[in-house]
Amino acid sequence: MTRVGILGGTGKTGRAVARALAARGAVPVPLGRAQWPDLSGALRGCAAAYLIAPNLHPDEPAHVSAILAAARAAGVGRVVHHSVAAPYAPDLPHHLGKARAEDLVRRSGLAWTILQPGAYLQNLPLDGSTIVVPYRLDAPFGFAHLDDLAEVAATVLLDEAHAGATYELASWRGDVSGVAAAVGAATEVLDPEEWARTDGAGLDERQRSWLLAMFAYYEAHGLPVGTVPMTTLLGRTPTAPARVSDR
Ligand SMILES: NC(=O)c1ccc[n+]([C@@H]2O[C@H](COP(=O)([O-])OP(=O)(O)OC[C@H]3O[C@@H](n4cnc5c(N)ncnc54)[C@H](OP(=O)(O)O)[C@@H]3O)[C@@H](O)[C@H]2O)c1
């Protein structure tokens, strides 16, 4: 059975990718912080690896570089990098980190595929509770549903035909108002400075400023992403926002 290492495999995205791989009969090998001291040992026997960097990593290129070295040492043949839509956005420091990491992946000497998801639908509450965002409600987005994303990740991890491809991925095009209407939720726009004093207060200064930069970018441009690659790779209509019950 095909073993697939998942760097960041104990997190939200990694767990969804592990479920999708297991559903295809592959063996996911989730790797969190605990495996870093011997990453190449942890990756040995894996045919492919999925690279998810932690959110807002201060130096994503260095993080990805270490993973690529470990993958080479372990004899992992293929890597798939979990990037982001519009990585080269100079106003967004965490996107730029991904743009530079993509470059390292492309020059790694390994067979690679890059996935560039839009903002997750699951960043918003989908249970009917009030959706609060620090940017305008009609900013245009291409939202990625985590389950769709995980299904596509499993597809490209298990099929060498996707080597050398970069796919921008969204399940649904619309705005926060549209998501709220679909799940029957009220909405509220929070002033970013108020966010910094409340929800953002627990973050360190760098993380807070990177997120404030992201909110300003969303306010001005949103993060539009097309749905054609996701539809093609899934072979079905991607998942639209719908109310999720707590049960
Ligand atoms: N949310 C979005 O809308 C969106 C959209 C596009 C791309 N992304 C990208 O998706 C990624 C985040 O995924 P997620 O939401 O699944 O994150 P998450 O739930 O916070 O999980 C983070 C994972 O990274 C591991 N980790 C944390 N710090 C680490 C460190 N210093 N060294 C090694 N591993 C570490 C964690 O392992 P432990 O179990 O040891 O903590 C965990 O497995 C980010 O790269 C983000 O930019 C997100």
Coordinates of C-alpha atoms and ligand atoms in Angstrom, one line a residue:
M1 CA 0.0 0.0 0.0
T2 CA 1.2 3.5 -0.8
R3 CA 2.5 5.4 2.2
V4 CA 2.1 9.2 2.0
G5 CA 3.8 11.5 4.6
I6 CA 1.8 14.6 5.6
L7 CA 3.9 17.4 7.0
G8 CA 1.4 19.3 9.2
G9 CA -0.7 16.2 9.2
T10 CA -2.0 16.7 12.7
G11 CA -3.7 20.0 11.8
K12 CA -7.0 20.9 10.2
T13 CA -5.9 20.6 6.6
G14 CA -3.6 17.6 7.2
R15 CA -6.4 15.6 9.0
A16 CA -8.7 16.1 6.0
V17 CA -6.0 15.0 3.6
A18 CA -5.3 11.9 5.7
R19 CA -9.0 11.0 5.6
A20 CA -9.1 11.4 1.8
L21 CA -6.0 9.3 1.3
A22 CA -7.3 6.5 3.6
A23 CA -10.5 6.5 1.6
R24 CA -8.4 5.7 -1.5
G25 CA -6.7 2.8 0.3
A26 CA -3.4 4.7 0.8
V27 CA -1.6 4.9 4.2
P28 CA -1.4 8.4 5.5
V29 CA 1.6 9.2 7.7
P30 CA 0.7 12.3 9.7
L31 CA 3.7 14.3 10.9
G32 CA 3.5 17.1 13.5
R33 CA 6.2 19.0 15.5
A34 CA 7.2 15.8 17.4
Q35 CA 8.7 14.2 14.2
W36 CA 10.9 17.1 13.3
P37 CA 14.0 15.9 15.1
D38 CA 14.2 13.0 12.6
L39 CA 12.1 14.0 9.6
S40 CA 13.9 11.9 7.1
G41 CA 13.5 8.9 9.3
A42 CA 9.8 9.6 9.6
L43 CA 9.5 9.9 5.8
R44 CA 11.3 6.7 5.0
G45 CA 9.1 4.4 3.0
C46 CA 6.8 7.1 1.8
A47 CA 6.2 7.4 -2.0
A48 CA 5.1 11.0 -1.7
A49 CA 4.8 13.8 0.8
Y50 CA 2.3 16.6 1.3
L51 CA 3.9 19.8 2.6
I52 CA 1.7 22.0 4.8
A53 CA 3.5 24.8 6.6
P54 CA 2.1 26.1 9.9
N55 CA -0.1 29.2 9.6
L56 CA 1.8 32.5 9.4
H57 CA 5.2 30.8 9.7
P58 CA 7.9 33.4 10.2
D59 CA 10.2 31.8 7.6
E60 CA 8.2 29.4 5.3
P61 CA 11.0 29.0 2.8
A62 CA 13.4 27.8 5.5
H63 CA 10.7 25.4 6.8
V64 CA 10.0 24.0 3.3
S65 CA 13.7 23.8 2.5
A66 CA 14.2 21.6 5.6
I67 CA 11.3 19.3 4.5
L68 CA 12.7 19.0 0.9
A69 CA 16.1 18.0 2.2
A70 CA 14.5 15.4 4.5
A71 CA 12.4 14.1 1.6
R72 CA 15.5 13.8 -0.6
A73 CA 17.4 12.0 2.1
A74 CA 14.5 9.6 2.7
G75 CA 14.1 8.8 -1.0
V76 CA 10.6 10.2 -1.3
G77 CA 10.0 10.5 -5.0
R78 CA 7.3 13.2 -5.1
V79 CA 6.2 16.2 -3.1
V80 CA 3.0 18.2 -3.2
H81 CA 3.2 21.7 -1.8
H82 CA 0.1 23.3 -0.1
S83 CA 0.5 26.9 -1.1
V84 CA -2.1 29.6 -1.5
A85 CA -4.0 31.4 -4.3
A86 CA -2.1 34.5 -5.5
P87 CA 1.2 33.7 -3.7
Y88 CA 3.0 36.6 -5.3
A89 CA 1.1 39.4 -3.5
P90 CA 3.8 41.8 -2.2
D91 CA 1.4 43.4 0.3
L92 CA 0.9 40.0 2.0
P93 CA 4.0 38.8 3.8
H94 CA 2.7 35.2 4.4
H95 CA 1.8 34.9 0.7
L96 CA 5.3 36.0 -0.3
G97 CA 6.7 33.3 2.0
K98 CA 4.7 30.8 0.0
A99 CA 5.8 32.2 -3.3
R100 CA 9.4 31.8 -2.3
A101 CA 8.7 28.3 -1.0
E102 CA 7.1 27.4 -4.3
D103 CA 10.3 28.4 -6.1
L104 CA 12.3 26.1 -3.8
V105 CA 9.9 23.2 -4.5
R106 CA 10.2 23.8 -8.3
R107 CA 14.0 23.7 -8.0
S108 CA 14.1 20.8 -5.6
G109 CA 15.0 18.1 -8.1
L110 CA 12.0 16.1 -6.9
A111 CA 8.8 15.5 -8.9
W112 CA 6.4 18.2 -7.6
T113 CA 2.9 19.5 -7.8
I114 CA 1.7 22.8 -6.2
L115 CA -1.8 23.4 -4.9
Q116 CA -2.9 27.0 -4.5
P117 CA -6.2 27.1 -2.5
G118 CA -8.3 30.1 -1.9
A119 CA -9.6 31.0 1.6
Y120 CA -11.2 28.0 3.2
L121 CA -15.0 28.2 3.5
Q122 CA -14.4 26.6 7.0
N123 CA -12.6 29.8 8.1
L124 CA -16.2 31.1 8.5
P125 CA -18.7 29.6 11.0
L126 CA -21.1 27.5 8.9
D127 CA -23.4 26.6 11.8
G128 CA -25.7 29.6 11.5
S129 CA -23.9 31.7 14.1
T130 CA -23.2 35.4 13.3
I131 CA -20.3 35.7 10.7
V132 CA -18.0 38.5 11.8
V133 CA -15.2 39.7 9.4
P134 CA -12.9 42.7 9.5
Y135 CA -13.4 43.5 5.8
R136 CA -16.3 44.4 3.5
L137 CA -19.0 41.7 3.1
D138 CA -19.0 42.0 -0.7
A139 CA -15.3 41.5 -1.3
P140 CA -15.0 38.8 -4.1
F141 CA -13.6 35.4 -3.1
G142 CA -13.1 31.9 -4.4
F143 CA -13.6 29.8 -1.3
A144 CA -12.1 26.3 -1.0
H145 CA -14.1 23.7 0.8
L146 CA -11.7 21.7 2.9
D147 CA -13.2 18.3 1.9
D148 CA -12.9 19.2 -1.9
L149 CA -9.4 20.4 -1.3
A150 CA -8.4 17.1 0.5
E151 CA -9.9 15.0 -2.3
V152 CA -7.9 16.9 -4.9
A153 CA -4.8 16.6 -2.7
A154 CA -5.2 12.8 -2.5
T155 CA -5.7 12.6 -6.3
V156 CA -2.5 14.5 -7.1
L157 CA -0.5 12.7 -4.4
L158 CA -1.4 9.3 -5.8
D159 CA -1.2 10.0 -9.5
E160 CA 2.2 10.9 -11.1
A161 CA 0.4 12.5 -14.1
H162 CA 0.1 15.7 -12.0
A163 CA 3.9 16.2 -11.7
G164 CA 4.9 19.7 -12.8
A165 CA 1.4 21.1 -12.4
T166 CA 0.3 24.1 -10.4
Y167 CA -3.5 24.3 -9.7
E168 CA -5.4 27.2 -8.2
L169 CA -8.3 25.8 -6.3
A170 CA -11.7 27.1 -5.2
S171 CA -15.0 25.4 -4.7
W172 CA -17.3 28.4 -4.8
R173 CA -17.1 32.0 -6.1
G174 CA -18.9 34.6 -4.1
D175 CA -18.6 36.8 -1.0
V176 CA -19.2 36.6 2.7
S177 CA -22.7 37.9 2.3
G178 CA -23.4 35.0 0.0
V179 CA -22.0 32.5 2.4
A180 CA -24.1 34.0 5.2
A181 CA -27.3 33.8 3.0
A182 CA -26.5 30.1 2.3
V183 CA -26.2 29.2 5.9
G184 CA -28.9 31.5 7.3
A185 CA -26.5 33.6 9.4
A186 CA -26.4 37.2 10.3
T187 CA -23.2 39.2 9.5
E188 CA -21.2 41.9 11.2
V189 CA -18.2 43.9 10.0
L190 CA -15.6 44.5 12.6
D191 CA -13.2 47.5 12.4
P192 CA -9.7 46.0 12.0
E193 CA -8.4 48.1 14.8
E194 CA -11.1 46.7 17.0
W195 CA -10.1 43.2 15.9
A196 CA -6.5 44.0 16.9
R197 CA -7.7 44.9 20.4
T198 CA -9.9 41.8 20.8
D199 CA -9.4 38.6 18.7
G200 CA -6.0 39.7 17.6
A201 CA -4.7 40.7 21.0
G202 CA -3.3 37.3 21.8
L203 CA -1.1 37.1 18.8
D204 CA 2.4 38.4 18.6
E205 CA 3.1 41.7 16.9
R206 CA 4.3 40.1 13.7
Q207 CA 1.3 37.8 13.3
R208 CA -1.1 40.6 14.1
S209 CA 0.5 42.9 11.5
W210 CA 0.5 40.2 8.9
L211 CA -3.2 39.5 9.5
L212 CA -4.1 43.2 9.4
A213 CA -2.3 43.4 6.1
M214 CA -4.4 40.5 4.9
F215 CA -7.7 42.2 6.0
A216 CA -6.7 45.4 4.2
Y217 CA -5.9 43.4 1.1
Y218 CA -9.3 41.6 1.3
E219 CA -11.0 44.9 1.9
A220 CA -9.5 46.3 -1.3
H221 CA -9.4 43.2 -3.6
G222 CA -10.9 40.2 -1.9
L223 CA -9.2 37.0 -3.1
P224 CA -10.9 35.9 -6.3
V225 CA -10.1 32.3 -7.4
G226 CA -11.7 30.4 -10.3
T227 CA -13.4 27.1 -9.8
V228 CA -12.6 25.3 -13.1
P229 CA -9.5 23.4 -12.0
M230 CA -11.3 22.2 -8.8
T231 CA -14.3 21.0 -10.9
T232 CA -12.0 19.3 -13.4
L233 CA -9.9 17.6 -10.7
L234 CA -12.9 16.4 -8.7
G235 CA -14.8 15.3 -11.7
R236 CA -18.0 16.7 -10.1
T237 CA -19.5 20.0 -9.0
P238 CA -17.5 21.3 -6.0
T239 CA -19.2 21.8 -2.7
A240 CA -21.2 25.0 -2.2
P241 CA -21.6 26.6 1.3
A242 CA -24.4 25.0 3.3
R243 CA -25.4 25.1 6.9
V244 CA -23.5 22.5 9.0
S245 CA -25.4 21.2 12.1
D246 CA -23.6 20.8 15.4
R247 CA -24.8 17.2 15.7
Ligands
LIG1 N1 -7.0 28.8 6.2 C1 -7.0 29.2 4.9 O1 -8.0 29.8 4.4 C2 -5.9 28.7 4.1 C3 -6.0 28.9 2.7 C4 -4.9 28.6 1.9 C5 -3.7 28.0 2.5 N2 -3.7 27.8 3.8 C6 -2.5 27.3 4.4 O2 -2.8 26.1 5.2 C7 -1.8 25.9 6.2 C8 -2.4 25.8 7.5 O3 -3.0 24.6 7.7 P1 -4.0 24.2 8.9 O4 -5.1 25.2 9.0 O5 -4.3 22.8 8.7 O6 -3.0 24.5 10.2 P2 -3.2 23.9 11.6 O7 -4.5 23.3 11.9 O8 -2.8 25.1 12.6 O9 -2.1 22.8 11.7 C9 -0.7 23.1 11.7 C10 0.1 21.9 11.5 O10 1.5 22.3 11.5 C11 2.2 21.7 12.5 N3 3.2 22.6 13.1 C12 2.9 23.8 13.8 N4 4.0 24.4 14.1 C13 5.1 23.7 13.6 C14 6.5 23.8 13.6 N5 7.1 24.9 14.2 N6 7.2 22.9 13.0 C15 6.6 21.9 12.4 N7 5.3 21.7 12.3 C16 4.5 22.6 12.9 C17 1.2 21.2 13.6 O11 1.7 20.2 14.3 P3 1.5 19.9 15.8 O12 0.5 18.8 15.9 O13 2.8 19.4 16.4 O14 1.1 21.2 16.4 C18 0.0 20.9 12.7 O15 0.2 19.6 12.1 C19 -1.0 27.2 6.2 O16 0.2 27.0 5.5 C20 -1.9 28.2 5.5 O17 -1.2 29.3 4.9 C21 -4.8 28.2 4.6

